[in-house]
Tab-separated table of C-alpha atoms in Angstrom:
chain	number	residue	atom	x	y	z
A	1	MET	CA	105.931	148.713	143.466
A	2	ARG	CA	107.796	145.418	144.000
A	3	LYS	CA	104.528	143.525	143.347
A	4	LEU	CA	104.056	145.392	140.076
A	5	ILE	CA	107.600	144.558	138.949
A	6	THR	CA	107.134	140.884	139.882
A	7	LEU	CA	103.845	140.795	137.986
A	8	ALA	CA	105.478	142.365	134.926
A	9	ILE	CA	108.292	139.784	134.993
A	10	LEU	CA	105.758	136.965	135.325
A	11	LEU	CA	103.758	138.276	132.359
A	12	ALA	CA	106.932	138.574	130.303
A	13	LEU	CA	107.852	134.982	131.091
A	14	LEU	CA	104.417	133.862	129.973
A	15	VAL	CA	104.161	136.002	126.842
A	16	LEU	CA	107.680	136.238	125.422
A	17	PRO	CA	108.184	132.524	124.718
A	18	GLY	CA	105.013	132.530	122.653
A	19	MET	CA	106.177	135.619	120.808
A	20	ALA	CA	109.574	134.062	120.144
A	21	GLN	CA	108.213	130.835	118.691
A	22	LYS	CA	107.598	131.664	115.070
A	23	ARG	CA	105.743	128.944	113.182
A	24	ALA	CA	108.162	127.893	110.432
A	25	ILE	CA	109.453	124.710	108.884
A	26	THR	CA	113.068	123.626	109.383
A	27	LEU	CA	114.661	123.656	105.927
A	28	ASP	CA	116.825	120.587	106.514
A	29	SER	CA	115.455	117.944	108.857
A	30	MET	CA	115.030	114.179	109.119
A	31	VAL	CA	113.192	111.717	111.357
A	32	THR	CA	113.666	107.999	110.662
A	33	THR	CA	111.515	105.208	112.078
A	34	LYS	CA	111.382	101.434	111.540
A	35	HIS	CA	108.283	99.510	110.413
A	36	ASP	CA	107.064	96.479	108.515
A	37	VAL	CA	104.110	95.671	106.281
A	38	THR	CA	102.609	92.537	104.780
A	39	ILE	CA	102.421	92.845	100.988
A	40	ASN	CA	100.805	90.089	98.956
A	41	GLY	CA	101.167	87.780	101.951
A	42	LYS	CA	104.873	88.454	102.655
A	43	ARG	CA	106.289	90.540	105.491
A	44	VAL	CA	108.440	93.454	104.318
A	45	PRO	CA	110.609	95.429	106.798
A	46	TYR	CA	111.380	99.053	105.962
A	47	THR	CA	112.555	102.386	107.261
A	48	ALA	CA	110.487	105.544	106.843
A	49	THR	CA	112.206	108.916	106.707
A	50	ALA	CA	110.081	112.044	107.015
A	51	GLY	CA	112.010	115.233	106.540
A	52	THR	CA	112.847	118.369	104.625
A	53	GLN	CA	115.600	119.051	102.127
A	54	PRO	CA	116.558	122.554	100.981
A	55	VAL	CA	116.154	124.206	97.607
A	56	TRP	CA	119.135	126.463	96.906
A	57	ASP	CA	119.441	129.416	94.563
A	58	GLU	CA	122.289	129.986	92.097
A	59	ASP	CA	124.501	131.366	94.878
A	60	GLY	CA	123.967	128.390	97.170
A	61	LYS	CA	121.570	130.209	99.466
A	62	PRO	CA	118.647	128.126	100.806
A	63	ILE	CA	115.381	129.590	99.540
A	64	ALA	CA	112.918	126.834	100.460
A	65	GLY	CA	112.578	123.499	102.196
A	66	LEU	CA	110.691	120.638	100.553
A	67	PHE	CA	108.985	118.088	102.763
A	68	TYR	CA	109.311	114.464	101.682
A	69	THR	CA	108.582	110.965	102.972
A	70	TYR	CA	111.002	108.250	101.893
A	71	TYR	CA	110.385	104.526	102.274
A	72	GLU	CA	113.300	102.114	101.898
A	73	ARG	CA	113.097	98.351	102.298
A	74	SER	CA	115.603	97.435	105.011
A	75	ASP	CA	116.484	93.806	104.169
A	76	VAL	CA	117.893	94.532	100.695
A	77	LYS	CA	121.615	93.926	100.128
A	78	ASP	CA	121.936	95.136	96.528
A	79	ARG	CA	120.518	98.672	96.556
A	80	ALA	CA	122.036	99.385	93.125
A	81	ALA	CA	119.638	96.941	91.436
A	82	ARG	CA	116.582	98.079	93.404
A	83	PRO	CA	114.227	100.514	91.643
A	84	LEU	CA	113.572	103.961	93.126
A	85	ILE	CA	110.199	105.621	92.496
A	86	ILE	CA	109.868	109.402	92.860
A	87	SER	CA	106.221	110.389	93.354
A	88	PHE	CA	104.373	113.677	92.788
A	89	ASN	CA	100.746	114.691	92.980
A	90	GLY	CA	99.233	117.578	91.101
A	91	GLY	CA	97.081	120.630	91.590
A	92	PRO	CA	99.665	122.158	90.868
A	93	GLY	CA	99.199	123.200	94.517
A	94	SER	CA	98.331	119.767	95.891
A	95	ALA	CA	100.334	117.891	98.506
A	96	SER	CA	101.749	114.452	97.760
A	97	VAL	CA	99.171	112.885	100.039
A	98	TRP	CA	96.732	111.119	97.726
A	99	MET	CA	98.932	108.409	96.235
A	100	HIS	CA	100.997	108.350	99.443
A	101	ILE	CA	98.292	106.988	101.738
A	102	ALA	CA	95.849	105.554	99.202
A	103	TYR	CA	97.881	103.948	96.403
A	104	THR	CA	101.580	103.137	96.452
A	105	GLY	CA	102.776	103.753	100.033
A	106	PRO	CA	102.901	101.133	102.828
A	107	ARG	CA	100.005	102.634	104.772
A	108	LEU	CA	96.407	103.063	103.626
A	109	LEU	CA	93.793	105.485	104.906
A	110	ASN	CA	90.563	104.130	106.364
A	111	ILE	CA	87.914	104.120	103.605
A	112	ASN	CA	85.401	101.569	102.379
A	113	ASP	CA	85.988	99.335	99.358
A	114	GLU	CA	84.537	101.934	96.968
A	115	GLY	CA	86.597	104.791	98.426
A	116	TYR	CA	84.051	106.598	100.600
A	117	PRO	CA	84.986	108.059	104.027
A	118	VAL	CA	84.332	106.002	107.146
A	119	GLN	CA	85.013	106.698	110.805
A	120	PRO	CA	87.043	106.392	112.896
A	121	TYR	CA	89.643	108.128	110.762
A	122	GLY	CA	92.985	106.444	110.611
A	123	ILE	CA	95.614	104.362	108.861
A	124	ARG	CA	96.064	100.638	108.255
A	125	GLU	CA	98.470	98.469	106.282
A	126	ASN	CA	98.423	98.618	102.496
A	127	PRO	CA	98.576	94.991	101.327
A	128	TYR	CA	99.289	96.118	97.738
A	129	ALA	CA	102.034	98.715	98.390
A	130	LEU	CA	104.991	98.792	95.999
A	131	LEU	CA	107.636	98.520	98.698
A	132	ASP	CA	108.144	94.811	98.064
A	133	MET	CA	109.884	95.609	94.759
A	134	ALA	CA	110.811	99.317	94.864
A	135	ASP	CA	111.741	102.078	97.290
A	136	ILE	CA	109.651	105.224	97.004
A	137	VAL	CA	109.804	108.896	97.955
A	138	PHE	CA	106.809	111.256	98.037
A	139	VAL	CA	107.803	114.858	97.291
A	140	ASN	CA	105.828	118.006	98.156
A	141	PRO	CA	106.586	121.094	96.029
A	142	VAL	CA	106.713	124.553	97.614
A	143	ASN	CA	103.605	125.518	99.638
A	144	THR	CA	102.206	121.968	99.590
A	145	GLY	CA	102.282	119.634	102.575
A	146	TYR	CA	104.866	121.088	104.982
A	147	SER	CA	107.032	122.575	102.201
A	148	ARG	CA	107.613	126.307	102.483
A	149	MET	CA	109.827	129.135	101.270
A	150	ALA	CA	112.687	130.065	103.588
A	151	ALA	CA	112.175	132.726	106.217
A	152	GLY	CA	113.463	136.109	105.121
A	153	VAL	CA	113.222	135.609	101.349
A	154	ASP	CA	111.126	137.996	99.280
A	155	LYS	CA	108.165	135.711	98.723
A	156	ASP	CA	106.685	137.800	95.911
A	157	LYS	CA	109.950	137.695	93.974
A	158	MET	CA	110.391	133.999	94.695
A	159	LYS	CA	107.052	133.063	93.135
A	160	ALA	CA	108.630	133.211	89.694
A	161	LYS	CA	111.191	130.602	90.788
A	162	PHE	CA	108.553	128.130	91.951
A	163	PHE	CA	105.114	128.798	90.480
A	164	GLY	CA	105.052	127.941	86.801
A	165	VAL	CA	105.200	124.972	84.454
A	166	ASN	CA	108.881	125.309	83.644
A	167	ALA	CA	110.076	126.894	86.904
A	168	ASP	CA	108.517	123.974	88.779
A	169	ILE	CA	110.323	121.441	86.609
A	170	THR	CA	113.671	123.235	86.880
A	171	TYR	CA	113.930	123.495	90.660
A	172	LEU	CA	112.474	120.020	91.271
A	173	ALA	CA	115.045	118.433	88.966
A	174	GLU	CA	117.812	120.064	90.986
A	175	TRP	CA	116.168	118.893	94.216
A	176	ILE	CA	115.923	115.309	92.919
A	177	ASN	CA	119.631	115.353	92.048
A	178	THR	CA	120.489	116.288	95.637
A	179	PHE	CA	118.117	113.694	97.071
A	180	VAL	CA	119.499	110.873	94.916
A	181	THR	CA	123.032	111.902	95.861
A	182	ARG	CA	122.294	112.085	99.591
A	183	LYS	CA	120.593	108.685	99.586
A	184	GLY	CA	123.230	107.013	97.401
A	185	ARG	CA	120.780	106.005	94.665
A	186	TRP	CA	122.593	106.993	91.482
A	187	ALA	CA	123.028	103.344	90.425
A	188	SER	CA	119.352	102.446	90.959
A	189	PRO	CA	116.821	102.173	88.115
A	190	LYS	CA	114.645	105.269	88.501
A	191	TYR	CA	110.958	105.914	87.885
A	192	LEU	CA	108.762	108.978	88.106
A	193	ILE	CA	105.056	108.715	88.902
A	194	GLY	CA	102.736	111.709	88.743
A	195	GLU	CA	99.019	112.147	89.160
A	196	SER	CA	96.845	114.823	87.507
A	197	TYR	CA	98.995	117.979	87.164
A	198	GLY	CA	101.775	115.771	88.474
A	199	THR	CA	101.766	114.142	85.018
A	200	THR	CA	102.725	117.487	83.466
A	201	ARG	CA	105.395	117.782	86.137
A	202	VAL	CA	106.974	114.348	85.599
A	203	SER	CA	106.705	114.536	81.805
A	204	GLY	CA	108.779	117.712	81.874
A	205	LEU	CA	111.121	116.308	84.504
A	206	ALA	CA	111.968	113.304	82.319
A	207	LEU	CA	113.752	115.566	79.841
A	208	GLU	CA	115.015	118.107	82.397
A	209	LEU	CA	116.675	115.366	84.455
A	210	GLN	CA	118.415	114.041	81.347
A	211	GLU	CA	119.588	117.345	79.931
A	212	SER	CA	120.348	119.376	83.088
A	213	GLN	CA	121.120	116.733	85.721
A	214	TRP	CA	122.402	113.927	83.439
A	215	MET	CA	120.050	111.512	85.161
A	216	TYR	CA	118.349	108.920	82.948
A	217	LEU	CA	115.111	107.150	83.832
A	218	ASN	CA	113.696	103.711	83.164
A	219	GLY	CA	110.060	104.701	83.338
A	220	VAL	CA	107.412	107.378	83.754
A	221	ILE	CA	103.923	106.540	85.054
A	222	LEU	CA	101.140	109.005	84.290
A	223	VAL	CA	98.102	108.619	86.565
A	224	SER	CA	95.031	110.486	85.278
A	225	PRO	CA	97.109	112.673	82.946
A	226	THR	CA	96.421	116.266	81.988
A	227	GLU	CA	96.603	117.422	78.366
A	228	LEU	CA	100.434	117.675	78.704
A	229	GLY	CA	100.481	120.819	76.570
A	230	ILE	CA	99.245	118.848	73.536
A	231	GLU	CA	96.937	120.983	71.375
A	232	ARG	CA	93.335	119.788	71.075
A	233	SER	CA	91.149	122.909	71.032
A	234	GLY	CA	87.954	123.378	69.021
A	235	PRO	CA	86.069	120.382	67.593
A	236	VAL	CA	88.588	117.838	68.892
A	237	ASP	CA	88.324	119.129	72.446
A	238	ALA	CA	84.522	119.222	72.260
A	239	ALA	CA	84.192	115.704	70.881
A	240	LEU	CA	86.736	113.799	72.974
A	241	ARG	CA	84.647	114.075	76.152
A	242	LEU	CA	81.756	111.968	74.781
A	243	PRO	CA	83.239	108.530	75.678
A	244	TYR	CA	83.556	109.740	79.287
A	245	PHE	CA	79.900	110.842	79.184
A	246	ALA	CA	78.996	107.357	77.978
A	247	ALA	CA	80.951	105.626	80.743
A	248	THR	CA	79.294	107.774	83.408
A	249	ALA	CA	75.829	107.304	81.938
A	250	TRP	CA	76.437	103.535	81.862
A	251	TYR	CA	77.447	103.559	85.533
A	252	HIS	CA	74.252	105.417	86.502
A	253	LYS	CA	72.102	103.207	84.217
A	254	GLN	CA	71.044	106.075	81.944
A	255	LEU	CA	71.740	104.392	78.582
A	256	PRO	CA	69.260	102.557	76.313
A	257	PRO	CA	68.764	98.855	77.219
A	258	ASP	CA	70.862	97.486	74.355
A	259	LEU	CA	73.879	99.509	75.505
A	260	GLN	CA	73.188	99.149	79.201
A	261	GLN	CA	73.192	95.360	79.035
A	262	LYS	CA	76.714	95.319	77.589
A	263	ASP	CA	79.741	95.410	79.845
A	264	LEU	CA	81.392	98.843	80.118
A	265	THR	CA	84.486	97.947	78.111
A	266	ALA	CA	82.379	96.176	75.478
A	267	MET	CA	80.188	99.250	75.018
A	268	LEU	CA	82.819	102.003	74.910
A	269	PRO	CA	84.614	101.083	71.640
A	270	GLU	CA	81.422	101.874	69.717
A	271	VAL	CA	81.321	105.353	71.258
A	272	GLU	CA	85.020	105.907	70.636
A	273	GLU	CA	84.678	105.022	66.951
A	274	PHE	CA	81.697	107.370	66.588
A	275	THR	CA	83.678	110.139	68.284
A	276	ILE	CA	86.659	109.864	65.952
A	277	ASN	CA	84.892	109.043	62.690
A	278	GLU	CA	81.663	111.054	62.903
A	279	LEU	CA	81.516	113.548	65.780
A	280	ILE	CA	84.778	115.422	65.171
A	281	PRO	CA	83.973	115.944	61.446
A	282	ALA	CA	80.396	117.003	62.291
A	283	ILE	CA	81.403	119.609	64.895
A	284	SER	CA	84.099	120.851	62.498
A	285	ARG	CA	81.368	121.936	60.055
A	286	GLY	CA	79.773	124.163	62.689
A	287	GLY	CA	76.617	125.975	61.542
A	288	PHE	CA	77.053	124.666	57.984
A	289	LEU	CA	76.383	121.069	58.966
A	290	ASP	CA	73.365	119.719	57.100
A	291	GLU	CA	70.269	119.916	59.334
A	292	ALA	CA	69.330	116.274	58.894
A	293	GLN	CA	72.878	115.229	59.714
A	294	ARG	CA	72.895	117.540	62.747
A	295	LYS	CA	69.812	115.813	64.129
A	296	ALA	CA	71.234	112.370	63.389
A	297	ILE	CA	74.450	113.245	65.230
A	298	ALA	CA	72.488	114.690	68.164
A	299	ALA	CA	70.382	111.536	68.350
A	300	LYS	CA	73.502	109.372	68.572
A	301	MET	CA	75.049	111.660	71.176
A	302	ALA	CA	71.858	111.417	73.228
A	303	ARG	CA	71.957	107.638	72.910
A	304	TYR	CA	75.533	107.514	74.178
A	305	SER	CA	75.426	110.256	76.844
A	306	GLY	CA	72.139	109.870	78.690
A	307	LEU	CA	71.284	113.498	77.886
A	308	SER	CA	68.263	114.608	75.853
A	309	GLU	CA	68.548	115.203	72.139
A	310	GLN	CA	66.990	118.632	72.675
A	311	ALA	CA	69.665	119.667	75.212
A	312	ILE	CA	72.423	118.547	72.835
A	313	LEU	CA	70.954	120.514	69.929
A	314	GLN	CA	70.568	123.565	72.162
A	315	HIS	CA	74.305	123.343	72.825
A	316	ASN	CA	75.101	123.045	69.086
A	317	LEU	CA	76.520	119.544	69.733
A	318	VAL	CA	79.155	120.990	72.081
A	319	VAL	CA	78.036	119.945	75.575
A	320	PRO	CA	80.037	121.467	78.459
A	321	THR	CA	81.123	119.049	81.154
A	322	ASN	CA	79.571	121.297	83.831
A	323	PHE	CA	76.190	120.900	82.163
A	324	PHE	CA	76.624	117.127	81.942
A	325	TRP	CA	77.424	116.852	85.665
A	326	LYS	CA	74.343	118.915	86.466
A	327	ASP	CA	71.891	117.416	83.983
A	328	LEU	CA	72.526	113.664	83.854
A	329	LEU	CA	70.626	112.891	87.083
A	330	ARG	CA	68.668	116.154	87.310
A	331	ASP	CA	65.327	114.334	87.325
A	332	GLN	CA	66.512	112.312	90.350
A	333	GLY	CA	67.611	115.427	92.242
A	334	PHE	CA	71.342	114.681	92.085
A	335	THR	CA	74.492	115.993	90.436
A	336	VAL	CA	77.496	113.794	89.622
A	337	GLY	CA	81.095	114.410	90.621
A	338	ARG	CA	83.716	116.049	88.422
A	339	LEU	CA	86.791	114.007	89.379
A	340	ASP	CA	84.776	110.845	89.968
A	341	SER	CA	81.265	110.743	88.566
A	342	ARG	CA	80.271	107.761	90.703
A	343	TYR	CA	79.779	110.309	93.519
A	344	LYS	CA	76.462	112.122	93.821
A	345	GLY	CA	75.822	115.627	95.141
A	346	ILE	CA	72.767	117.597	96.225
A	347	ASP	CA	72.366	121.198	95.033
A	348	ARG	CA	70.286	124.014	96.489
A	349	GLU	CA	68.029	123.760	93.451
A	350	ASP	CA	67.746	121.367	90.524
A	351	ALA	CA	67.725	124.196	87.977
A	352	GLY	CA	70.974	125.633	86.675
A	353	GLU	CA	73.930	124.908	84.416
A	354	ARG	CA	76.504	123.538	86.864
A	355	PRO	CA	76.758	121.782	90.251
A	356	ASP	CA	77.129	123.819	93.430
A	357	PHE	CA	80.158	121.799	94.562
A	358	ASN	CA	82.377	118.842	93.680
A	359	ALA	CA	80.847	115.945	95.576
A	360	GLU	CA	83.882	113.714	95.251
A	361	LEU	CA	86.489	116.244	96.416
A	362	THR	CA	84.527	117.018	99.554
A	363	ALA	CA	84.410	113.304	100.372
A	364	TRP	CA	88.134	112.881	99.742
A	365	LEU	CA	89.186	115.810	101.930
A	366	HIS	CA	86.881	114.403	104.592
A	367	ALA	CA	88.808	111.112	104.553
A	368	PHE	CA	92.399	112.171	103.794
A	369	THR	CA	92.997	115.252	105.952
A	370	PRO	CA	92.660	113.645	109.401
A	371	ALA	CA	94.519	110.528	108.235
A	372	ILE	CA	97.666	112.263	106.939
A	373	ASN	CA	97.907	114.593	109.931
A	374	LEU	CA	97.591	111.705	112.391
A	375	TYR	CA	99.953	109.470	110.427
A	376	LEU	CA	102.860	111.889	110.031
A	377	ARG	CA	102.801	112.971	113.662
A	378	ASP	CA	101.902	109.734	115.472
A	379	GLU	CA	103.505	106.971	113.395
A	380	LEU	CA	106.323	108.724	111.541
A	381	LYS	CA	107.048	111.029	114.513
A	382	TYR	CA	107.434	114.154	112.391
A	383	LYS	CA	106.130	116.916	114.635
A	384	THR	CA	105.655	120.540	113.640
A	385	ASP	CA	103.119	123.279	114.225
A	386	VAL	CA	103.212	124.207	110.536
A	387	LYS	CA	99.889	123.425	108.871
A	388	TYR	CA	99.872	120.531	106.413
A	389	ASN	CA	98.568	122.088	103.187
A	390	MET	CA	96.333	119.665	101.343
A	391	PHE	CA	96.118	122.489	98.803
A	392	GLY	CA	98.502	125.436	99.056
A	393	SER	CA	98.589	128.781	97.308
A	394	VAL	CA	100.744	128.637	94.164
A	395	HIS	CA	99.227	131.631	92.416
A	396	PRO	CA	99.785	133.146	90.008
A	397	TRP	CA	100.844	129.991	88.169
A	398	ASN	CA	102.673	130.618	84.891
A	399	ASN	CA	101.247	128.200	82.297
A	400	GLU	CA	103.208	129.614	79.362
A	401	ASN	CA	105.327	127.348	77.174
A	402	ASN	CA	103.874	124.092	78.404
A	403	HIS	CA	105.560	121.487	76.195
A	404	ALA	CA	105.463	118.626	78.697
A	405	GLY	CA	104.220	116.055	76.192
A	406	GLU	CA	106.835	116.959	73.606
A	407	ASN	CA	109.496	116.957	76.335
A	408	LEU	CA	108.485	113.434	77.294
A	409	ARG	CA	108.650	112.314	73.664
A	410	GLN	CA	112.104	113.847	73.310
A	411	ALA	CA	113.257	112.148	76.516
A	412	MET	CA	112.057	108.791	75.150
A	413	ALA	CA	113.791	109.385	71.843
A	414	GLU	CA	117.066	110.226	73.612
A	415	ASN	CA	116.833	107.305	76.046
A	416	PRO	CA	116.048	103.831	74.621
A	417	TYR	CA	115.510	102.527	78.165
A	418	LEU	CA	112.621	104.923	78.904
A	419	HIS	CA	109.099	103.453	78.972
A	420	VAL	CA	105.788	105.236	79.709
A	421	MET	CA	102.539	103.873	81.143
A	422	ILE	CA	99.262	105.778	81.475
A	423	GLN	CA	96.604	104.876	84.055
A	424	SER	CA	93.069	106.311	83.748
A	425	GLY	CA	89.739	105.958	85.501
A	426	TYR	CA	86.717	105.653	83.210
A	427	TYR	CA	84.655	107.930	85.496
A	428	ASP	CA	87.167	110.785	85.687
A	429	GLY	CA	85.645	113.928	84.159
A	430	ALA	CA	88.592	116.258	84.790
A	431	CYS	CA	91.338	114.223	83.082
A	432	ASP	CA	89.161	111.806	81.168
A	433	TYR	CA	90.308	108.471	79.865
A	434	PHE	CA	89.748	109.135	76.143
A	435	ASN	CA	91.746	112.356	76.280
A	436	ALA	CA	94.507	110.298	77.903
A	437	LYS	CA	94.406	107.874	74.989
A	438	TYR	CA	94.508	110.816	72.586
A	439	SER	CA	97.568	112.194	74.382
A	440	MET	CA	99.305	108.837	74.048
A	441	TRP	CA	98.544	108.747	70.309
A	442	GLN	CA	99.855	112.299	69.847
A	443	LEU	CA	102.966	111.772	71.972
A	444	ASP	CA	104.481	109.699	69.199
A	445	PRO	CA	103.360	110.881	65.742
A	446	SER	CA	106.107	108.802	64.128
A	447	GLY	CA	104.883	105.530	65.630
A	448	LYS	CA	108.475	104.560	66.387
A	449	LEU	CA	108.052	104.683	70.171
A	450	LYS	CA	104.663	102.995	70.530
A	451	ASP	CA	106.127	99.716	71.772
A	452	ARG	CA	107.249	101.666	74.879
A	453	LEU	CA	103.874	103.371	75.452
A	454	SER	CA	100.914	101.699	77.153
A	455	TRP	CA	97.497	102.628	78.568
A	456	LYS	CA	95.437	100.989	81.335
A	457	GLY	CA	91.803	101.717	82.265
A	458	TYR	CA	90.046	101.256	85.626
A	459	ARG	CA	86.404	101.328	86.767
A	460	SER	CA	86.648	104.343	89.027
A	461	GLY	CA	87.565	108.008	88.770
A	462	HIS	CA	90.509	110.395	88.966
A	463	MET	CA	91.987	108.565	91.950
A	464	MET	CA	91.072	105.177	90.579
A	465	TYR	CA	92.961	103.409	93.367
A	466	LEU	CA	90.345	104.450	95.956
A	467	ARG	CA	88.273	101.520	94.746
A	468	ARG	CA	89.904	98.508	96.357
A	469	GLU	CA	89.677	96.299	93.278
A	470	ASP	CA	91.456	98.958	91.224
A	471	LEU	CA	94.023	99.495	93.983
A	472	LYS	CA	95.112	95.893	93.577
A	473	THR	CA	94.954	95.926	89.769
A	474	GLY	CA	96.691	99.311	89.487
A	475	THR	CA	99.623	98.371	91.723
A	476	ASP	CA	99.980	95.033	89.920
A	477	ASP	CA	100.093	96.942	86.624
A	478	ILE	CA	102.887	99.144	88.002
A	479	ARG	CA	104.851	96.061	89.078
A	480	ASP	CA	104.455	94.542	85.619
A	481	PHE	CA	105.521	97.847	84.050
A	482	ILE	CA	108.665	98.027	86.182
A	483	ARG	CA	109.588	94.432	85.400
A	484	ALA	CA	109.100	94.997	81.680
A	485	SER	CA	111.166	98.196	81.653
A	486	LEU	CA	114.164	96.838	83.546
A	487	PRO	CA	116.804	95.923	80.955
A	488	LYS	CA	118.477	92.551	81.086
A	489	LYS	CA	121.969	92.460	82.531
A	490	ASP	CA	124.449	94.173	80.187
A	491	GLN	CA	121.671	95.060	77.704
A	492	PRO	CA	122.845	98.294	76.041
A	493	ALA	CA	120.679	101.402	75.621
A	494	MET	CA	120.787	101.533	71.854
A	495	TYR	CA	118.559	101.411	68.771
C-alpha cells in the first residue's frame, strides 16, 4: 500500500507541473540587450528591447498583449531630434518579421544576393540598416508573431475588436500612444512604414493618430501598397496589370527582340502609355469593340505580355493574373511566382489555369522561419514556448468601409509636415507597381499635395529588399525621404 501511495505521489510530481504550465504569452514583458552594428562603414551601438505591451479595453482591462522589438541607438544625446520609425507588415495576419530581418532592422537573415534561401540558417549584420539615423520598433498585431489575446477573454467576441480594417487601426493607434509615452518619444519626428496590407494599416493610422491620439507624423512609407480602398474595378482593374506582365516577360526574356534589347525602365513607359490611352478605353467597350480594333489591341497585348494573341482573345482582353503566372513559361515547364515573378515553380501538370503553389512564398518561409525563431531566442534573449506565428488566424476579417487612401489624403491635408513615399518592385504581381502609381495619382485628385508624394521602383518583387542591390537602394531612399521631410528648425507647419 505504501509503495502504491509513493508511486502516486511521484507520478503527481511528474505530471502536475506539466499540467500547470499553460502556454501563454505574458501581456507586459521586456528583455533588453546591448549590441552594435556597422552601417555604411561606421559602428553604431544600440539597445534592443523585445517585449509585450498590453492592449486595454474601454474599462482599462487588458485584453491582449502585442509583441514588439524596439531598437534604439545608445550613443545619442538628443533623443527629441531623432526620428522614430514604427513598422508594420501585412497579411493582415502576417508577423512583423519580413522587414525586421530583411530590410530595415540591424540584423539580416542568411540569403543569397538575389534573396533565395541558403543554409545554414541564421542572422548576420545588416550593413544598410536604418539605425544610424532613426530608432525603429517592429509591431505585431494580435495573433501575429507572439502577440495574443489575454487569457480568459471571450475570443469570439474579441474578434470584432481586432480583426477588421477599422478595428485594427483603432486599437493600434491607442497602442502606439502608450508605446510612445512609455519610451519618452513624444518630441521625436515620427514615421510609419507598412508593407503590403501594412500599407492599408499605416494609411489609416496616419489619420487615426492625428484625430484620436493627437499625434502628428512627418512621413508614411508604403512598401508594395495594396489598393488602399481606392476604387478601380472593371476595365481599369483589368488593364492596370499589363505593365507588370511586361516587366515579368522582360525578366524571363519572353518579349520581341526590339523590346527585349531595351532596358526595363526604358521599355515600360511605352506599355504604360498604351495601358492608359488605348487598353482602358478598349476594354470599356466590351463586346461592342470593333473586331479589327479588338485584334489590334490583342496583338499589342501579346507583344507586351509574352502571352499568345489567341489566349488574350479567348479571355476577351481581360487576362487573369493566375493565368499569366501559369502560362508565361508553360512551354518550359515552369510557373512564375505571384509575389515575385522572378521565382519559378513546378506544377504536377503543365495544363491548367493557375499554379499549384506560390513558389516565392515557399522559398521565403523556408528562409525566414528558422532565422526569426533563432534570433529572438538566442540573440535577443526573449524566451517563450508560445509559437511565433509567421501567419496567424485573423478570420473573419471585416473589410467594410476601407477608406485608407482617403484617410491618408485627409491626414496630409491636415498636416503640412506629412510626406508619403511609395516603394514598389517591378516583379510584384500581388501589389503591382503600376497599380501603386495609380493609387498615388488618385490619392490627390486636386494636385495640391503632389510635391509631398513620391514613388520609387526596384528590380525585384513584393519584398524588393531581398535582392541585395535593392536593399541598399531602398534603405538609401528611405534615408533621403526622412531627410527631406524633416522641417528646418522653427519652420512652421502652415500653408
